[in-house]
XYZ file of C-alpha atoms in Angstrom:
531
model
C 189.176 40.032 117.959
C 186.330 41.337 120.290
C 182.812 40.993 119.500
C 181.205 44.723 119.963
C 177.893 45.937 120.934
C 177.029 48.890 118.017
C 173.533 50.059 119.292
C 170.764 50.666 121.680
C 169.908 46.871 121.077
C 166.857 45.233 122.168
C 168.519 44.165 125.414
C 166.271 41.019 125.752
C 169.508 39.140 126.538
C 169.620 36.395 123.876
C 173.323 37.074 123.658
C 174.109 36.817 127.320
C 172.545 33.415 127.415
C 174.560 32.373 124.612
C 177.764 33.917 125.825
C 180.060 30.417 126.997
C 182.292 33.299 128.967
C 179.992 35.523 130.503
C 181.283 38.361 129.100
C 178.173 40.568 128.172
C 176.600 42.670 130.926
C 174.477 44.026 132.564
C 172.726 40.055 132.623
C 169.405 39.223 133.794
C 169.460 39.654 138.060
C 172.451 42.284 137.829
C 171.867 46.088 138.661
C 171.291 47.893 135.509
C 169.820 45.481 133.410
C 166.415 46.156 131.356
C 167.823 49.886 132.305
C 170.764 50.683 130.499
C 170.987 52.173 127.262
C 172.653 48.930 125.501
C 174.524 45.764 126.796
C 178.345 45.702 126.250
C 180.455 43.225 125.943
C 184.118 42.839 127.692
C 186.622 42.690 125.398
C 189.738 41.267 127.502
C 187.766 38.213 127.877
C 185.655 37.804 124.549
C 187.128 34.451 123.171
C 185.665 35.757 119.662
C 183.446 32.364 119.493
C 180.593 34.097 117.401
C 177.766 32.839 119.700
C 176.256 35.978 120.463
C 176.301 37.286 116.699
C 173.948 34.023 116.116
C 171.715 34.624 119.069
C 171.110 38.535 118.768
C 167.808 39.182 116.799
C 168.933 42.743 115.885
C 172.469 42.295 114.554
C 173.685 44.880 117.098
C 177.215 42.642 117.489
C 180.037 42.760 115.063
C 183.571 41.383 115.499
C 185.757 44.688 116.019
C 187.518 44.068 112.362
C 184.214 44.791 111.079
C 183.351 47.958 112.173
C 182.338 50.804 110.317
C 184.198 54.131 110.390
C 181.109 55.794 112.639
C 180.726 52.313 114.800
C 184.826 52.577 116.007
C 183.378 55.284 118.823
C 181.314 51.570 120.184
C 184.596 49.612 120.786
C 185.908 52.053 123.435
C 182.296 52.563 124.839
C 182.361 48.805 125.326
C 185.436 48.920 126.722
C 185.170 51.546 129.077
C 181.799 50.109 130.619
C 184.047 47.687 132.604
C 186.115 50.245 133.607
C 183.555 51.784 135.399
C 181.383 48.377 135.963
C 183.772 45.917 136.729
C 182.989 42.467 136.773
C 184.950 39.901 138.639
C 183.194 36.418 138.452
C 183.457 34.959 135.135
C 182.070 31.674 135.739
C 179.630 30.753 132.781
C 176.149 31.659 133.805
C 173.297 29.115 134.278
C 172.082 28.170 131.280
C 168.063 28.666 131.863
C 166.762 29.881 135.564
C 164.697 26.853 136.826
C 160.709 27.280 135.276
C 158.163 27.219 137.424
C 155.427 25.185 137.906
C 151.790 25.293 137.273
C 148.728 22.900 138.044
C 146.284 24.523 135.434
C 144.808 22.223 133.005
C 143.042 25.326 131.038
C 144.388 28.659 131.081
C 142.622 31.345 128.481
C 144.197 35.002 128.472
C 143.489 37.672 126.431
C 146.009 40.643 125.556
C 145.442 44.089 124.500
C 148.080 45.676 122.833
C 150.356 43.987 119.723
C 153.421 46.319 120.931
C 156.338 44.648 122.264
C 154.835 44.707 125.804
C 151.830 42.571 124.496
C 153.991 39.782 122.670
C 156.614 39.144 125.475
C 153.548 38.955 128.232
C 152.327 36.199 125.603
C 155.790 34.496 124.797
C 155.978 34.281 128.624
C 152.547 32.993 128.983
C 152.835 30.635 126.426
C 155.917 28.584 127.901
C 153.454 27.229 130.180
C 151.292 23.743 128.674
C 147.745 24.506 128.513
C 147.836 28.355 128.145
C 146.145 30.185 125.472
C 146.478 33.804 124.417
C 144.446 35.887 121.949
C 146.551 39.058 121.471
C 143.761 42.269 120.205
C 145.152 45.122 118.551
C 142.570 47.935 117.061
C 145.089 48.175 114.315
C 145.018 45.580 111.439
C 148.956 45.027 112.142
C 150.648 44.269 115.354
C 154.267 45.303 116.910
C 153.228 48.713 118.077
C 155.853 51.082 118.491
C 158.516 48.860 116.890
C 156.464 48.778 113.614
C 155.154 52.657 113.811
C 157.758 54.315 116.362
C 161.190 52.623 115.402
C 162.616 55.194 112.586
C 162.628 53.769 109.325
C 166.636 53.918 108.754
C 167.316 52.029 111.810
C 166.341 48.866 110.075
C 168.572 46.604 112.518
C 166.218 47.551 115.250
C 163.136 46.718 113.597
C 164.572 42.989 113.270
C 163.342 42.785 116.521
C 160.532 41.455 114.566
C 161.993 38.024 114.319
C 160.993 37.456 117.850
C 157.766 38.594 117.410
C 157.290 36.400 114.580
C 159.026 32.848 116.988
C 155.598 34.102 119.682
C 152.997 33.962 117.043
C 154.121 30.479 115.486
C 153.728 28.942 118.709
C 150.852 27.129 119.955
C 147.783 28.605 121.592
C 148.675 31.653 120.299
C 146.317 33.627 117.859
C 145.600 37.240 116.856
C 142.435 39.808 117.022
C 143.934 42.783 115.222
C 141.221 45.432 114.176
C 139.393 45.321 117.441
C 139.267 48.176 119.831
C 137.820 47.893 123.182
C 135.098 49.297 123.600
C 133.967 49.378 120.663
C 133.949 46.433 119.121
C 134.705 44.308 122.344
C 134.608 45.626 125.986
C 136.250 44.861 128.705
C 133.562 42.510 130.164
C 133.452 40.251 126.803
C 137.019 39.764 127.539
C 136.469 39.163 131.497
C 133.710 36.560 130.594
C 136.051 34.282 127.998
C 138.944 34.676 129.570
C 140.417 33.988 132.940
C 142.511 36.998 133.140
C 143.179 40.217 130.836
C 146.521 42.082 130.848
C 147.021 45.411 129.157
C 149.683 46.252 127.309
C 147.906 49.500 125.606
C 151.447 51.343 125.291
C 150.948 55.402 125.894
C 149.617 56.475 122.434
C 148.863 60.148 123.684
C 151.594 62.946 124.077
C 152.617 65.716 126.518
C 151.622 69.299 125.770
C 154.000 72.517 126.235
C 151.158 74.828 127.625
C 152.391 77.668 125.477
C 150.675 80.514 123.789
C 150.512 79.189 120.060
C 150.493 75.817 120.760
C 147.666 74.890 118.378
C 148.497 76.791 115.243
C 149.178 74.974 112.157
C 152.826 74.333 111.786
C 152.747 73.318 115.618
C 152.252 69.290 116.629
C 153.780 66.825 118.144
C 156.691 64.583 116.946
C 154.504 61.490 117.979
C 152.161 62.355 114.967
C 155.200 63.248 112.696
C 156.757 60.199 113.935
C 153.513 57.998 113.189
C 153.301 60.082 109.803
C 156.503 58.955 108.142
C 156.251 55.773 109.367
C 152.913 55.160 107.795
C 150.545 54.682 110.479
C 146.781 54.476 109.435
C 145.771 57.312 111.796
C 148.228 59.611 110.893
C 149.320 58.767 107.175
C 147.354 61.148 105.175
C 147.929 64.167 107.355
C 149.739 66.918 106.054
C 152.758 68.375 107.227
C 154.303 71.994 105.495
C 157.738 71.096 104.925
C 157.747 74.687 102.793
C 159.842 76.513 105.252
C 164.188 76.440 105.508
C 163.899 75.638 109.412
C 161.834 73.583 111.988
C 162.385 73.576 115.737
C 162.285 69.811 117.713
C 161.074 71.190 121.006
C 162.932 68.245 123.627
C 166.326 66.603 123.426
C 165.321 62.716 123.829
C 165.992 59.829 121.154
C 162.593 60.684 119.403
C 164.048 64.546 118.837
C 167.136 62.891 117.166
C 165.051 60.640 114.845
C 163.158 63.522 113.662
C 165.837 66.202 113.156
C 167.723 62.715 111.397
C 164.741 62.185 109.225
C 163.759 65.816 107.967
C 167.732 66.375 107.136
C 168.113 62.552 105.186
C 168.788 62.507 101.551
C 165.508 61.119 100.331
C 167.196 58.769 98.034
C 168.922 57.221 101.067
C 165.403 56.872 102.911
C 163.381 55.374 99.666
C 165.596 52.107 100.444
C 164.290 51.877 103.845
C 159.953 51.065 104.784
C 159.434 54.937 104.917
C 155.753 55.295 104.074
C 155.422 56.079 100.394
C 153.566 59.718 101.273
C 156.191 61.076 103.367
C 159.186 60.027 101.172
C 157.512 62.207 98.179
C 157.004 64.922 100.705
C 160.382 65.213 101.936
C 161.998 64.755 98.368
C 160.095 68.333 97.740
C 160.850 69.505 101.352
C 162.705 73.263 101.585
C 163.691 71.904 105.497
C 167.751 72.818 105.239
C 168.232 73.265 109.435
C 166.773 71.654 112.821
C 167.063 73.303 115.872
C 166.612 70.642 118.628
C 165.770 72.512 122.159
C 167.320 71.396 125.006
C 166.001 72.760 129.115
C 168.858 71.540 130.701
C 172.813 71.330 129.632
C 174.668 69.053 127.532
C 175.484 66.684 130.355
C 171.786 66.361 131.026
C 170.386 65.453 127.577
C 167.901 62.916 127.261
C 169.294 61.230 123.878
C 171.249 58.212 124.524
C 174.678 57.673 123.702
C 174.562 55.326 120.687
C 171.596 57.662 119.218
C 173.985 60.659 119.509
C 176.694 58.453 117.828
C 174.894 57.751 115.258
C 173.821 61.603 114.584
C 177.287 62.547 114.585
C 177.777 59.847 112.343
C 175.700 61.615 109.653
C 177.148 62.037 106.010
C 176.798 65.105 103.754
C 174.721 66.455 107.322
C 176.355 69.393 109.681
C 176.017 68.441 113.378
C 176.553 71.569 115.540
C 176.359 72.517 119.620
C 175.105 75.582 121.074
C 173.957 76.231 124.435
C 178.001 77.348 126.226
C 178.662 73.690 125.596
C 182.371 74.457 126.957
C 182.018 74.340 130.382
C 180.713 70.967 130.386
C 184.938 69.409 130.590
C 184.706 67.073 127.431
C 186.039 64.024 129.466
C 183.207 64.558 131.895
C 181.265 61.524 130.301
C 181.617 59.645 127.065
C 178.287 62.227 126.330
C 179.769 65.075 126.932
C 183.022 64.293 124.738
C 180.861 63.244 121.657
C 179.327 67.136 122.052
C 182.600 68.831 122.770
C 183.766 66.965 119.235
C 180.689 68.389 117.913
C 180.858 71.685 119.535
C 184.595 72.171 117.565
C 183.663 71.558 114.006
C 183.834 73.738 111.433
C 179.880 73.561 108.787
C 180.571 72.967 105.885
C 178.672 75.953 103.588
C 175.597 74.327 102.086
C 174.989 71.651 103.809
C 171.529 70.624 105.748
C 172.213 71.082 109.496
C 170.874 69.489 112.612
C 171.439 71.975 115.600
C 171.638 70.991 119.363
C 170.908 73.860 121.125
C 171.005 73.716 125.269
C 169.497 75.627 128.254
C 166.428 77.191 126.356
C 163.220 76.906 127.151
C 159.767 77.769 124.435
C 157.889 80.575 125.644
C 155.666 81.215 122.901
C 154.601 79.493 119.421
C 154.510 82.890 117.122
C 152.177 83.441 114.365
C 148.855 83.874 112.863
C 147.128 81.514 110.391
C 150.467 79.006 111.061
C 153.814 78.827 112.790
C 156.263 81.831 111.416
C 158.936 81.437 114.740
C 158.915 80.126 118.720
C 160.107 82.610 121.135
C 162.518 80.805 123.276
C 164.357 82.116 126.867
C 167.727 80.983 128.115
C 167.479 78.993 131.119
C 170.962 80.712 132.110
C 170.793 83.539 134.666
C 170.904 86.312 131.885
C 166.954 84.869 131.264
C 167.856 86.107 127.443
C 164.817 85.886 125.182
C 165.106 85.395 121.659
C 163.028 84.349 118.601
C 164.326 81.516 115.989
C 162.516 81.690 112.433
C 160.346 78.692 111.639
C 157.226 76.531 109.548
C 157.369 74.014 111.459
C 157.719 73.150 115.469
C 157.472 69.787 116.993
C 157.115 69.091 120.728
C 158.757 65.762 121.901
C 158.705 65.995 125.388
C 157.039 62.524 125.817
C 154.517 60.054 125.376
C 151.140 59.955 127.462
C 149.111 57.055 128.215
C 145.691 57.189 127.981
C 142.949 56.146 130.423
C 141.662 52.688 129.727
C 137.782 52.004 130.410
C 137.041 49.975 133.245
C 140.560 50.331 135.154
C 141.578 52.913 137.352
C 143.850 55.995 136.306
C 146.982 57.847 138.076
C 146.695 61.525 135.888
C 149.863 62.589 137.855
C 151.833 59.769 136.000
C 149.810 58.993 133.538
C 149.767 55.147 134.523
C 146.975 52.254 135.346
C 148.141 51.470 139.497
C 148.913 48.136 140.508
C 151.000 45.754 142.169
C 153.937 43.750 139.980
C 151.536 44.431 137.231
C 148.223 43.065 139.180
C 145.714 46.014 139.150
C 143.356 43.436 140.906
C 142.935 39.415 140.571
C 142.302 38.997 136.563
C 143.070 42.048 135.651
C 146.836 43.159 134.664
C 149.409 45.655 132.985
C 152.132 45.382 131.163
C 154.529 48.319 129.179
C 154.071 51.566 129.281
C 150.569 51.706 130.922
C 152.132 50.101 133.825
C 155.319 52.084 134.167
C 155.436 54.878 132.194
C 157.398 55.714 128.460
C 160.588 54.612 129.685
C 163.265 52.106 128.715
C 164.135 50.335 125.308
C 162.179 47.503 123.280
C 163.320 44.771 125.880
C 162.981 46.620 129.135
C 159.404 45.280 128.139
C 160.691 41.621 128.696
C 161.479 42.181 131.909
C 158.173 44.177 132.551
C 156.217 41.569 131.028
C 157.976 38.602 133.384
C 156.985 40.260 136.330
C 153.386 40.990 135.386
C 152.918 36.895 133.899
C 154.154 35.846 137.261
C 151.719 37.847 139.708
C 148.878 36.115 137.363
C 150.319 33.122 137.590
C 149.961 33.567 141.666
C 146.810 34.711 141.501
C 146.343 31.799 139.596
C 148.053 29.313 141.815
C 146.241 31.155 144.814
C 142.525 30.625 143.068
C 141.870 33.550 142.498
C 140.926 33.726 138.877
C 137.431 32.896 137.679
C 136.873 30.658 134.909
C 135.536 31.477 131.781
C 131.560 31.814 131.410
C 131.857 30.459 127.697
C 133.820 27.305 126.840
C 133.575 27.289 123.127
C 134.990 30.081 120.802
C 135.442 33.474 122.634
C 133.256 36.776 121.204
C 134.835 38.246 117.890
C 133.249 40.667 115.294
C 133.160 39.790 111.311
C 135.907 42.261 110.831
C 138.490 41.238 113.048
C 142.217 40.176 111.369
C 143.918 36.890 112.443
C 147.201 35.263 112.387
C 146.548 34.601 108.750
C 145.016 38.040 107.801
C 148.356 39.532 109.114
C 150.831 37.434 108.024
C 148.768 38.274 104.597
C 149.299 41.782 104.741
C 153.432 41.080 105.379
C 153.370 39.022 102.740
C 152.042 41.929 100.706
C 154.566 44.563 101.920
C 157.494 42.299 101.226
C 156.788 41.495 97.633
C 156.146 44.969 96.678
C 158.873 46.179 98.403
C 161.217 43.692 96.770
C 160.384 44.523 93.437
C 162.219 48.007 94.521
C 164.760 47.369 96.580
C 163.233 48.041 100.058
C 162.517 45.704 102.883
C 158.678 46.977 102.680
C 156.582 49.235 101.008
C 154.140 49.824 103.492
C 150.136 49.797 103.014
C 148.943 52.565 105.238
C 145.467 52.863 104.385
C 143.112 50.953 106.903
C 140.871 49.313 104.229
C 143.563 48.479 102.200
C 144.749 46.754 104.730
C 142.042 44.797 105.521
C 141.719 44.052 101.608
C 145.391 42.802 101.702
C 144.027 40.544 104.769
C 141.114 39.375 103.543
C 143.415 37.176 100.914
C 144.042 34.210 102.998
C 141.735 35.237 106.375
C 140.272 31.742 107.755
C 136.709 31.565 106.285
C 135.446 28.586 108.400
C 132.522 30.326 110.979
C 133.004 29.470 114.560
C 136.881 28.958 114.575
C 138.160 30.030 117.319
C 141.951 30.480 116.555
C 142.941 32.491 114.100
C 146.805 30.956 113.320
């Protein structure tokens, strides 16, 4: 009885560790890994010990018996990964790599950036006696992405939060959520009570199509929508007209899939996940019965993963159709591919929403005049066919954009901070998507955040880094959230989401969030941790 990988897990590779048979790959040191869409596990020599189901923080394992009618499609992808990757030595891996060494008495870093990028760099930092790490966030909640990006009916993923909840309990750790840099703080306050900064800022901004149109109502991007439903201060009272029968998702990547997933849910379904409260009611009145998801390129080429399309396809009382000459893409061309050709031959059901993947066409122009009525889109075939598709609402998710950060240089071609491993000079270091771009899964930033941690720790070892001007408690500002002021505002979410069956009910407003914090914030003045 095989264990089974069943999604795009967090990859942080808890379960290879644990394996006794090294049977999960890619493993830390082998090509692939921190780069593949999911790990997968061999099942001609799983001895169906259970291990890895213990160790995995996102319940992405299940013992074949187990699965799901829609998770059957993971046992052959498992499968067939060592078909194509085999892997000959089975001897059980090392158990830990050997830690290094440090000769620091006092080591004081300061993080900026909550997101999974932030928390590894200070889970790795933190392994290390005499290290301590304040972790600023201008949001009154930390996790980033995983708390505001993750879509709210892939609750397995967000368990990732277990992990993030093992860093903060440890010591020298502490929190400064609801301070931005430069404003509140600047980047010399944390140079002068610190010996070294990294930045894990994430890419917050978002790519633009350069189309006529483009800024009409009716037109943004899915980053907003995404932050929208998920209940992000910034974006949670913004509204969205879901009045119209279709909306176009302008990009084929994972985030295209979670929208078109979202605005075609049965509400009731979604009011048992953390939704934010606003969005639910909007969608339960929503008129949205079709998605047209835009692909450039062919089938073969989409950007979605596997697992996310498996999971689309998946989709109960929800059409999933192909267009775009999906049939000369041979169906046994990739495990891809053959999920779209099954796609591509079934027969909608009359009445139901639909979620449309639609290949080779390109936007050309956003139409309308006081808001979005259609996008005129051209084939990217040679007949160069233009055509316009009927719509309220179009969303462009063709990427996340970082942002500059004050104080550190800026690559606009990539839209990255340059460095070296992570060092963008002696003190001063990236981590996450500021370093490398919006690419990989949740623990791609792991492996990110090791490399950065050990270029300071050089610098460190090499004397590089200056000591702290201050010795007592570093610079804060009276409205700055803690350990306690967060875990005060979870609390808060999990009670009243309990009292309706939901895992959270989100507070999305930014001063009721620092209300719900206030409840058990440390009042002593001058302390300098806030766990």
């Amino acid at each position: 009885m095989p264990y089974v990988v069943t999604r795009s897990c967090c990859a942080d590779a808890s379960c290879v560790l644990a394996c006794p048979v090294n049977c999960i790959h890619p493993a830390p040191g082998e090509p692939g890994f921190g780069q593949t869409e999911m790990l997968y596990v061999d099942p001609r020599t799983c001895v169906d010990c259970g291990a890895c189901t213990t160790a995995c923080p996102v319940d992405a394992l299940k013992p074949h018996t187990k699965l799901t009618e829609a998770e059957l499609p993971f046992l052959e992808l498992n499968r067939a990964y060592y078909d194509a990757h085999p892997h000959e030595d089975r001897a059980p891996m090392a158990i830990v790599p050997p830690q290094r060494r440090t000769s620091a008495r006092e080591l004081r870093v300061a993080v900026v950036g909550a997101g999974p990028a932030g928390l590894f760099a200070a889970d790795e930092l933190l392994r290390y006696p005499g290290v301590t790490v304040t972790v600023h966030d201008r949001l009154p909640t930390p996790y980033g992405l995983a708390r505001a990006g993750v879509a709210p009916d892939h609750q397995d993923t967000k368990q990732v939060a277990r992990l993030f909840r093992a860093v903060e309990g440890q010591p020298g750790f502490s929190y400064r959520l609801n301070t931005e840099i430069g404003r509140d703080l600047h980047h010399e306050d944390l140079l002068r009570d610190h010996h070294a900064v990294i930045y894990a800022v994430g890419a917050a901004g978002d790519r633009r199509l350069g189309i006529d149109g483009e800024d009409l109502p009716g037109s943004t991007s899915a980053t907003d929508f995404v932050a929208w439903y998920n209940g992000h201060p910034d974006h949670s009272a913004t509204p969205y007209a879901l009045d119209g029968e279709r909306a176009v998702v302008i990009g084929n990547g994972n985030v295209a899939l979670d929208v078109a997933r979202i605005l075609t849910a049965d509400p009731d379904t979604l009011s048992r996940t953390d939704i934010s409260d606003r969005a639910l009611a909007a969608l339960r009145t929503s008129r949205v019965r079709e998605v047209v998801v835009l692909g450039r390129r062919g089938p073969a080429e989409a950007a979605f993963t596997l697992p996310e399309l498996i999971a689309l396809a998946a989709l109960d009382g929800v059409d999933v159709l192909v267009e775009g000459r999906p049939a000369d893409v041979p169906a046994d061309a990739t495990p891809k591919t053959r999920v779209l050709a099954e796609l591509a031959a079934r027969t909608p059901v009359p009445g139901r929403r639909r979620v449309v993947l639609r290949f080779r066409t390109r936007p050309v122009r956003i139409r309308g005049e006081d808001r979005v009525t259609g996008l005129t889109v051209e084939s990217t075939d040679e007949d160069g066919s233009i055509e316009t598709i009927e719509a309220s609402l179009v969303l462009r998710a063709i990427g996340y954009r970082a942002r500059p950060v004050p104080g550190l240089p800026f690559d606009e071609a990539i839209g990255t901070v340059p460095h070296e491993r992570g060092r963008v000079r002696p003190g001063v270091y990236v981590a996450g998507w500021i370093k490398r771009g919006p690419s990989g899964f949740i623990g791609t930033n792991k492996s990110c955040a090791q490399e950065t941690v050990s270029a300071l720790l050089d610098d460190l070892e090499a004397g590089l880094l200056t000591a702290p001007a201050s010795g007592g408690p570093v610079s804060g500002h009276p409205e700055a959230v803690g350990l306690d002021g967060w875990r005060a505002i979870d609390d808060a979410e999990h009670a009243a989401g309990q009292g309706q069956g939901r895992p959270r009910v989100k507070i999305v407003d930014r001063e009721e969030l620092l209300a719900a914090a206030a409840r058990r914030r440390p009042r002593r003045a001058g302390r300098r941790s806030s766990s």
